Amino acid sequence: MNKKSLKKKVSVALVAFLVSSSLFSMKSSESKVEASRVVNICIDPGHGGTGGRNLGAQYNGLSEKEITLKVANAMKEELSKYEGVNIYMTRTTDTEISLKNRAAYAASVNADFVYSIHFNASTGHDLCGSEVWTSGFGSFYQKGYSFGEIEENELLNLGIYPRGVKTKLGTNGDYYGIINNSRLFNIPCVIIEHCYLDQGADLNWLKSSKDPYTILGKADATAVAKYFGLSSSLLKVNYGNYPKNNVVPPKFPKGEDLTNPTVCKINSAVRNKSAKNITANISVKDPDTMIIYYKYSLDGGITWSSVVGWNRALETDTVVIPNPNNSKILTIRAYNQYDLTADSLPVIMK
Ligand SMILES: [Zn+2]
């Protein structure tokens, strides 16, 4: 596997983390699990196995199959501090298990939810942030989306950029095997892609923290506790009345967004030669999903910056773009939640 470490000029603006957090603000209350019932949680550490198979993403000395197990162990340890919960794991060692057998194991322990733990990588090695994948079907979508919003908020609190809750359909139901097989056993399931292993912004987060996998596992456990309304006398928390957004189950299975953003336009761009930057007013739009990032090019689209967080509450925003060589040309590329893009026309500045 490629172990390129990429130097990036611009990281995702932290301000966008904070702005986007309003998206995950909690509104009305959904149905709550009865306090008396014991919840069965199945944690699925993604990948695993020897002989060079099923390793998951391998970048920068990080092996997905190893760190998913570390996060899962930390998640289990934290969750075990709560009352009324049984925790099961599909694997506790470096073994290869089929996705169907993982789901079958979850069914055998009467799991209420399957949490599949993963890390991400992109072909262009240029993306960053977390995402949660859920089933596109009815109540499975509803439960996964509802949990996913809480999970994304927990990761956002750690400074990881939220790419949102997503769905993808395949020929036989949900595209992702663990989600589809769990659904066929009547168990809601999400895949938590915590962050990217192949790129600067997320890699910096992983490397700047002393024990990132324990931190991530605790965040996952907290999200589960909030979703199920658990309480812990040990941790002195009670999420019994934790509010959840009211997610409406889709009438028809919900798949991925297959179309590019429809608008990416530079309304105005002003060069500040002494400050070596550009103040640009930009409009972006995607009728299906959110715009989550933009990139810019200062050489007519030959080279591009790293992704920069877009304030997804807005269709038009004013941004300041570094322009170290006082370039006169600016192009913007908008990314939707499924990483489909649209480029603006290049603008020539005075
Ligand atoms: Zn994975």
CSV table of C-alpha atoms and ligand atoms in Angstrom, one decimal:
chain,number,residue,atom,x,y,z
A,1,MET,CA,0.0,0.0,0.0
A,2,ASN,CA,1.0,3.6,-0.7
A,3,LYS,CA,2.4,5.3,2.3
A,4,LYS,CA,2.7,8.8,0.8
A,5,SER,CA,2.5,11.5,3.4
A,6,LEU,CA,1.0,14.6,1.7
A,7,LYS,CA,1.9,18.1,2.6
A,8,LYS,CA,-1.2,20.2,2.6
A,9,LYS,CA,-1.3,24.0,2.3
A,10,VAL,CA,-4.6,24.4,3.9
A,11,SER,CA,-6.5,22.5,6.5
A,12,VAL,CA,-10.2,22.5,7.0
A,13,ALA,CA,-11.3,25.6,8.8
A,14,LEU,CA,-12.1,24.9,12.4
A,15,VAL,CA,-14.7,27.6,12.3
A,16,ALA,CA,-16.7,25.4,9.9
A,17,PHE,CA,-16.7,22.7,12.6
A,18,LEU,CA,-18.4,25.1,15.0
A,19,VAL,CA,-20.8,26.5,12.5
A,20,SER,CA,-21.9,23.1,11.3
A,21,SER,CA,-22.5,21.9,14.8
A,22,SER,CA,-25.8,23.8,14.7
A,23,LEU,CA,-26.9,21.2,12.2
A,24,PHE,CA,-26.7,18.6,14.9
A,25,SER,CA,-28.6,20.6,17.4
A,26,MET,CA,-31.3,18.5,19.0
A,27,LYS,CA,-34.9,19.3,18.5
A,28,SER,CA,-37.8,17.0,19.3
A,29,SER,CA,-37.8,13.8,21.2
A,30,GLU,CA,-38.1,10.4,19.6
A,31,SER,CA,-39.3,7.3,21.2
A,32,LYS,CA,-37.1,6.3,24.2
A,33,VAL,CA,-36.0,2.9,25.2
A,34,GLU,CA,-37.8,1.7,28.4
A,35,ALA,CA,-35.5,2.3,31.3
A,36,SER,CA,-36.1,-1.2,32.7
A,37,ARG,CA,-35.0,-3.1,29.6
A,38,VAL,CA,-31.4,-4.3,29.2
A,39,VAL,CA,-29.9,-3.2,25.9
A,40,ASN,CA,-27.7,-5.6,23.9
A,41,ILE,CA,-25.0,-3.8,22.0
A,42,CYS,CA,-22.9,-5.6,19.4
A,43,ILE,CA,-19.6,-3.9,18.5
A,44,ASP,CA,-18.0,-5.0,15.3
A,45,PRO,CA,-14.3,-4.1,14.9
A,46,GLY,CA,-13.9,-3.8,11.1
A,47,HIS,CA,-11.6,-6.1,9.1
A,48,GLY,CA,-9.1,-8.5,10.7
A,49,GLY,CA,-7.2,-11.6,9.7
A,50,THR,CA,-3.7,-12.6,8.8
A,51,GLY,CA,-2.0,-13.4,5.5
A,52,GLY,CA,-2.4,-10.0,3.9
A,53,ARG,CA,-6.2,-10.3,3.5
A,54,ASN,CA,-8.9,-8.0,4.9
A,55,LEU,CA,-6.5,-5.6,6.5
A,56,GLY,CA,-8.5,-2.5,5.7
A,57,ALA,CA,-6.8,0.8,5.0
A,58,GLN,CA,-3.0,0.8,5.6
A,59,TYR,CA,-1.4,4.3,5.6
A,60,ASN,CA,1.3,6.2,7.5
A,61,GLY,CA,2.1,3.1,9.6
A,62,LEU,CA,-1.5,2.8,10.7
A,63,SER,CA,-3.4,-0.5,10.1
A,64,GLU,CA,-7.2,-0.2,10.1
A,65,LYS,CA,-7.7,-3.8,11.3
A,66,GLU,CA,-5.6,-3.1,14.4
A,67,ILE,CA,-7.0,0.3,15.3
A,68,THR,CA,-10.6,-0.8,14.9
A,69,LEU,CA,-10.0,-3.4,17.6
A,70,LYS,CA,-8.4,-0.7,19.8
A,71,VAL,CA,-11.4,1.6,19.4
A,72,ALA,CA,-13.8,-1.3,19.9
A,73,ASN,CA,-12.1,-2.4,23.2
A,74,ALA,CA,-12.2,1.2,24.5
A,75,MET,CA,-15.8,1.5,23.5
A,76,LYS,CA,-16.7,-1.7,25.3
A,77,GLU,CA,-14.8,-0.7,28.4
A,78,GLU,CA,-16.5,2.7,28.5
A,79,LEU,CA,-20.0,1.2,27.8
A,80,SER,CA,-19.5,-1.3,30.6
A,81,LYS,CA,-19.6,1.6,33.0
A,82,TYR,CA,-23.3,2.1,32.2
A,83,GLU,CA,-26.2,0.2,33.8
A,84,GLY,CA,-28.6,-2.0,31.9
A,85,VAL,CA,-26.3,-2.9,29.0
A,86,ASN,CA,-24.8,-6.1,27.7
A,87,ILE,CA,-21.9,-5.7,25.3
A,88,TYR,CA,-20.8,-8.2,22.7
A,89,MET,CA,-18.0,-8.1,20.2
A,90,THR,CA,-17.8,-9.9,16.8
A,91,ARG,CA,-14.1,-10.4,17.3
A,92,THR,CA,-11.6,-9.8,20.0
A,93,THR,CA,-8.5,-11.1,18.1
A,94,ASP,CA,-7.0,-10.6,14.7
A,95,THR,CA,-9.3,-13.0,12.9
A,96,GLU,CA,-11.1,-12.9,9.6
A,97,ILE,CA,-14.9,-13.2,9.9
A,98,SER,CA,-17.3,-12.8,7.0
A,99,LEU,CA,-19.8,-10.0,7.2
A,100,LYS,CA,-22.7,-12.5,7.2
A,101,ASN,CA,-21.2,-14.3,10.2
A,102,ARG,CA,-20.7,-11.0,12.0
A,103,ALA,CA,-24.4,-10.2,11.6
A,104,ALA,CA,-25.3,-13.8,12.5
A,105,TYR,CA,-23.3,-13.5,15.7
A,106,ALA,CA,-25.1,-10.2,16.5
A,107,ALA,CA,-28.5,-12.0,16.0
A,108,SER,CA,-27.3,-14.9,18.2
A,109,VAL,CA,-26.8,-12.5,21.1
A,110,ASN,CA,-30.1,-10.8,20.4
A,111,ALA,CA,-28.4,-7.5,19.6
A,112,ASP,CA,-30.4,-4.3,19.6
A,113,PHE,CA,-27.8,-2.5,17.4
A,114,VAL,CA,-24.6,-3.3,15.5
A,115,TYR,CA,-21.8,-0.7,15.5
A,116,SER,CA,-19.2,-1.5,12.9
A,117,ILE,CA,-16.0,0.4,13.6
A,118,HIS,CA,-13.9,1.6,10.7
A,119,PHE,CA,-11.4,4.2,9.4
A,120,ASN,CA,-11.4,5.8,6.0
A,121,ALA,CA,-9.1,6.6,3.1
A,122,SER,CA,-9.8,8.3,-0.3
A,123,THR,CA,-8.4,7.6,-3.7
A,124,GLY,CA,-7.2,11.1,-4.1
A,125,HIS,CA,-5.8,11.2,-0.5
A,126,ASP,CA,-7.4,14.6,-0.2
A,127,LEU,CA,-10.4,14.2,2.1
A,128,CYS,CA,-10.9,14.5,5.8
A,129,GLY,CA,-13.6,14.0,8.5
A,130,SER,CA,-15.9,11.3,9.9
A,131,GLU,CA,-19.1,9.8,8.4
A,132,VAL,CA,-21.7,7.3,9.5
A,133,TRP,CA,-23.3,4.9,7.0
A,134,THR,CA,-26.8,3.6,7.7
A,135,SER,CA,-29.4,1.4,6.0
A,136,GLY,CA,-31.5,3.1,3.4
A,137,PHE,CA,-34.6,1.2,4.5
A,138,GLY,CA,-37.5,2.4,6.7
A,139,SER,CA,-37.0,2.0,10.4
A,140,PHE,CA,-33.4,0.8,9.9
A,141,TYR,CA,-32.7,4.2,8.3
A,142,GLN,CA,-34.5,6.0,11.0
A,143,LYS,CA,-32.6,4.4,13.8
A,144,GLY,CA,-29.2,4.6,12.1
A,145,TYR,CA,-29.7,8.2,11.1
A,146,SER,CA,-30.8,9.2,14.6
A,147,PHE,CA,-27.8,7.5,16.1
A,148,GLY,CA,-25.5,8.9,13.4
A,149,GLU,CA,-26.4,12.5,14.2
A,150,ILE,CA,-25.4,11.9,17.9
A,151,GLU,CA,-22.2,10.1,16.9
A,152,GLU,CA,-21.2,12.8,14.4
A,153,ASN,CA,-21.7,15.4,17.1
A,154,GLU,CA,-19.5,13.5,19.5
A,155,LEU,CA,-16.7,13.3,16.9
A,156,LEU,CA,-17.2,17.0,16.1
A,157,ASN,CA,-16.6,17.8,19.7
A,158,LEU,CA,-13.2,16.1,19.3
A,159,GLY,CA,-12.5,18.4,16.3
A,160,ILE,CA,-13.2,15.9,13.6
A,161,TYR,CA,-15.0,17.4,10.6
A,162,PRO,CA,-18.5,15.8,10.2
A,163,ARG,CA,-19.2,14.5,6.7
A,164,GLY,CA,-22.7,13.5,7.9
A,165,VAL,CA,-24.9,10.4,7.9
A,166,LYS,CA,-25.1,8.6,4.5
A,167,THR,CA,-26.8,5.8,2.7
A,168,LYS,CA,-25.9,3.6,-0.3
A,169,LEU,CA,-27.9,0.9,-2.0
A,170,GLY,CA,-26.6,-2.1,-3.9
A,171,THR,CA,-28.3,-4.7,-6.0
A,172,ASN,CA,-29.6,-6.7,-3.1
A,173,GLY,CA,-30.5,-4.0,-0.6
A,174,ASP,CA,-28.0,-1.9,1.3
A,175,TYR,CA,-24.6,-1.7,-0.4
A,176,TYR,CA,-22.5,-2.3,2.6
A,177,GLY,CA,-22.5,-6.0,3.7
A,178,ILE,CA,-22.5,-5.6,7.4
A,179,ILE,CA,-25.5,-3.2,7.2
A,180,ASN,CA,-27.4,-5.3,4.7
A,181,ASN,CA,-26.8,-8.6,6.6
A,182,SER,CA,-27.7,-7.1,9.9
A,183,ARG,CA,-30.9,-5.7,8.4
A,184,LEU,CA,-31.8,-9.2,7.1
A,185,PHE,CA,-31.5,-10.4,10.7
A,186,ASN,CA,-33.7,-7.5,11.7
A,187,ILE,CA,-31.0,-5.5,13.5
A,188,PRO,CA,-30.2,-1.8,12.8
A,189,CYS,CA,-26.5,-1.3,12.0
A,190,VAL,CA,-24.2,1.6,11.3
A,191,ILE,CA,-20.7,1.8,10.0
A,192,ILE,CA,-18.7,4.5,11.8
A,193,GLU,CA,-15.9,5.8,9.6
A,194,HIS,CA,-14.1,7.8,12.3
A,195,CYS,CA,-11.6,9.7,10.2
A,196,TYR,CA,-9.1,9.4,7.3
A,197,LEU,CA,-5.8,7.6,7.8
A,198,ASP,CA,-4.3,8.9,4.5
A,199,GLN,CA,-4.5,12.6,4.8
A,200,GLY,CA,-3.0,15.5,6.8
A,201,ALA,CA,-5.9,17.1,8.8
A,202,ASP,CA,-7.1,13.8,10.3
A,203,LEU,CA,-3.7,12.3,10.6
A,204,ASN,CA,-2.6,15.3,12.6
A,205,TRP,CA,-5.5,14.8,14.9
A,206,LEU,CA,-4.6,11.1,15.4
A,207,LYS,CA,-0.9,11.9,15.9
A,208,SER,CA,-1.4,14.9,18.1
A,209,SER,CA,-3.4,12.9,20.7
A,210,LYS,CA,-1.7,10.7,23.2
A,211,ASP,CA,-4.3,7.9,23.0
A,212,PRO,CA,-6.6,8.7,20.1
A,213,TYR,CA,-8.2,5.3,19.9
A,214,THR,CA,-9.4,5.4,23.6
A,215,ILE,CA,-10.7,8.9,23.0
A,216,LEU,CA,-12.7,7.7,19.9
A,217,GLY,CA,-14.0,4.6,21.7
A,218,LYS,CA,-15.2,6.7,24.5
A,219,ALA,CA,-17.0,9.0,22.1
A,220,ASP,CA,-18.6,6.0,20.4
A,221,ALA,CA,-19.8,4.7,23.8
A,222,THR,CA,-21.1,8.1,24.8
A,223,ALA,CA,-23.1,8.3,21.6
A,224,VAL,CA,-24.6,4.8,22.3
A,225,ALA,CA,-25.4,5.8,25.8
A,226,LYS,CA,-27.2,9.0,24.6
A,227,TYR,CA,-29.1,7.1,21.9
A,228,PHE,CA,-30.4,4.4,24.3
A,229,GLY,CA,-30.9,6.8,27.2
A,230,LEU,CA,-28.4,4.9,29.5
A,231,SER,CA,-27.2,6.1,32.8
A,232,SER,CA,-24.1,5.4,34.8
A,233,SER,CA,-23.7,6.0,38.6
A,234,LEU,CA,-19.9,5.4,38.1
A,235,LEU,CA,-19.7,8.3,35.5
A,236,LYS,CA,-22.5,10.3,37.3
A,237,VAL,CA,-24.4,10.7,34.0
A,238,ASN,CA,-28.0,10.0,33.1
A,239,TYR,CA,-29.0,10.2,29.5
A,240,GLY,CA,-32.6,9.0,30.2
A,241,ASN,CA,-34.1,12.2,28.8
A,242,TYR,CA,-31.5,12.8,26.1
A,243,PRO,CA,-33.3,14.5,23.2
A,244,LYS,CA,-33.1,13.0,19.7
A,245,ASN,CA,-34.1,14.5,16.4
A,246,ASN,CA,-37.3,13.2,14.9
A,247,VAL,CA,-36.1,11.2,11.9
A,248,VAL,CA,-38.9,10.2,9.4
A,249,PRO,CA,-38.5,6.7,7.9
A,250,PRO,CA,-38.3,7.0,4.1
A,251,LYS,CA,-41.2,5.5,2.1
A,252,PHE,CA,-38.8,4.2,-0.5
A,253,PRO,CA,-35.2,2.9,0.2
A,254,LYS,CA,-32.9,5.9,0.2
A,255,GLY,CA,-29.7,5.6,-1.8
A,256,GLU,CA,-26.6,7.8,-2.4
A,257,ASP,CA,-26.6,11.1,-4.2
A,258,LEU,CA,-25.5,10.3,-7.8
A,259,THR,CA,-25.6,13.8,-9.2
A,260,ASN,CA,-23.1,16.6,-8.9
A,261,PRO,CA,-23.7,20.0,-7.2
A,262,THR,CA,-25.8,22.2,-9.5
A,263,VAL,CA,-24.2,25.6,-8.6
A,264,CYS,CA,-20.6,26.6,-7.9
A,265,LYS,CA,-20.2,30.3,-8.7
A,266,ILE,CA,-17.8,33.1,-7.7
A,267,ASN,CA,-19.9,36.2,-7.3
A,268,SER,CA,-17.0,38.5,-6.6
A,269,ALA,CA,-13.3,38.1,-5.8
A,270,VAL,CA,-11.0,40.9,-4.6
A,271,ARG,CA,-7.3,40.6,-4.3
A,272,ASN,CA,-5.5,42.1,-1.4
A,273,LYS,CA,-1.8,42.3,-2.5
A,274,SER,CA,-0.3,43.4,0.8
A,275,ALA,CA,-2.2,40.8,2.8
A,276,LYS,CA,-1.6,38.2,0.1
A,277,ASN,CA,-5.2,37.0,0.1
A,278,ILE,CA,-8.4,37.0,-1.8
A,279,THR,CA,-11.9,37.8,-0.4
A,280,ALA,CA,-14.3,35.9,-2.4
A,281,ASN,CA,-18.1,35.7,-2.4
A,282,ILE,CA,-19.2,32.2,-3.5
A,283,SER,CA,-22.5,30.5,-4.1
A,284,VAL,CA,-22.9,26.7,-4.1
A,285,LYS,CA,-25.9,24.4,-4.2
A,286,ASP,CA,-26.8,20.8,-4.3
A,287,PRO,CA,-30.6,20.0,-4.3
A,288,ASP,CA,-30.0,16.5,-2.9
A,289,THR,CA,-27.3,16.6,-0.3
A,290,MET,CA,-25.2,19.1,1.6
A,291,ILE,CA,-22.2,20.9,0.2
A,292,ILE,CA,-19.5,20.0,2.8
A,293,TYR,CA,-16.2,21.4,1.4
A,294,TYR,CA,-14.6,23.5,-1.2
A,295,LYS,CA,-11.2,23.7,-2.8
A,296,TYR,CA,-9.6,26.5,-4.7
A,297,SER,CA,-7.1,26.8,-7.5
A,298,LEU,CA,-4.9,29.8,-8.1
A,299,ASP,CA,-3.5,28.5,-11.4
A,300,GLY,CA,-6.6,28.0,-13.6
A,301,GLY,CA,-7.3,24.5,-12.3
A,302,ILE,CA,-3.9,22.8,-12.7
A,303,THR,CA,-3.3,22.4,-8.9
A,304,TRP,CA,-5.8,22.6,-6.1
A,305,SER,CA,-5.8,23.4,-2.4
A,306,SER,CA,-6.8,20.9,0.3
A,307,VAL,CA,-10.5,20.7,1.2
A,308,VAL,CA,-11.8,23.6,3.2
A,309,GLY,CA,-14.9,23.2,5.3
A,310,TRP,CA,-18.0,25.0,3.8
A,311,ASN,CA,-20.6,26.5,6.1
A,312,ARG,CA,-23.4,24.1,5.1
A,313,ALA,CA,-26.1,26.3,6.5
A,314,LEU,CA,-25.5,28.8,3.7
A,315,GLU,CA,-25.7,28.8,-0.1
A,316,THR,CA,-23.7,32.0,-0.4
A,317,ASP,CA,-20.8,32.9,1.8
A,318,THR,CA,-17.7,35.2,1.8
A,319,VAL,CA,-14.4,33.4,2.4
A,320,VAL,CA,-10.8,34.6,2.6
A,321,ILE,CA,-8.4,32.6,0.5
A,322,PRO,CA,-4.6,32.7,1.0
A,323,ASN,CA,-2.8,34.0,-2.2
A,324,PRO,CA,0.9,33.8,-1.4
A,325,ASN,CA,2.0,34.6,-5.0
A,326,ASN,CA,-0.6,37.2,-5.6
A,327,SER,CA,-2.2,35.2,-8.4
A,328,LYS,CA,-4.8,37.0,-10.6
A,329,ILE,CA,-6.9,33.9,-11.3
A,330,LEU,CA,-9.3,32.0,-8.9
A,331,THR,CA,-11.4,28.9,-9.5
A,332,ILE,CA,-13.5,27.2,-6.8
A,333,ARG,CA,-14.5,23.5,-6.6
A,334,ALA,CA,-17.5,22.5,-4.4
A,335,TYR,CA,-17.9,19.0,-2.9
A,336,ASN,CA,-21.2,17.5,-1.9
A,337,GLN,CA,-21.6,14.9,0.9
A,338,TYR,CA,-20.8,12.1,-1.6
A,339,ASP,CA,-17.7,13.8,-2.9
A,340,LEU,CA,-19.2,14.7,-6.2
A,341,THR,CA,-17.9,18.1,-7.4
A,342,ALA,CA,-18.7,21.2,-9.5
A,343,ASP,CA,-16.2,23.8,-10.6
A,344,SER,CA,-16.8,27.5,-10.9
A,345,LEU,CA,-15.7,29.4,-14.0
A,346,PRO,CA,-12.3,30.9,-13.4
A,347,VAL,CA,-12.4,34.6,-12.4
A,348,ILE,CA,-9.6,37.0,-13.4
A,349,MET,CA,-9.0,39.6,-10.7
A,350,LYS,CA,-7.5,43.1,-11.0
B,1,ZN,ZN,-12.9,-0.4,6.9
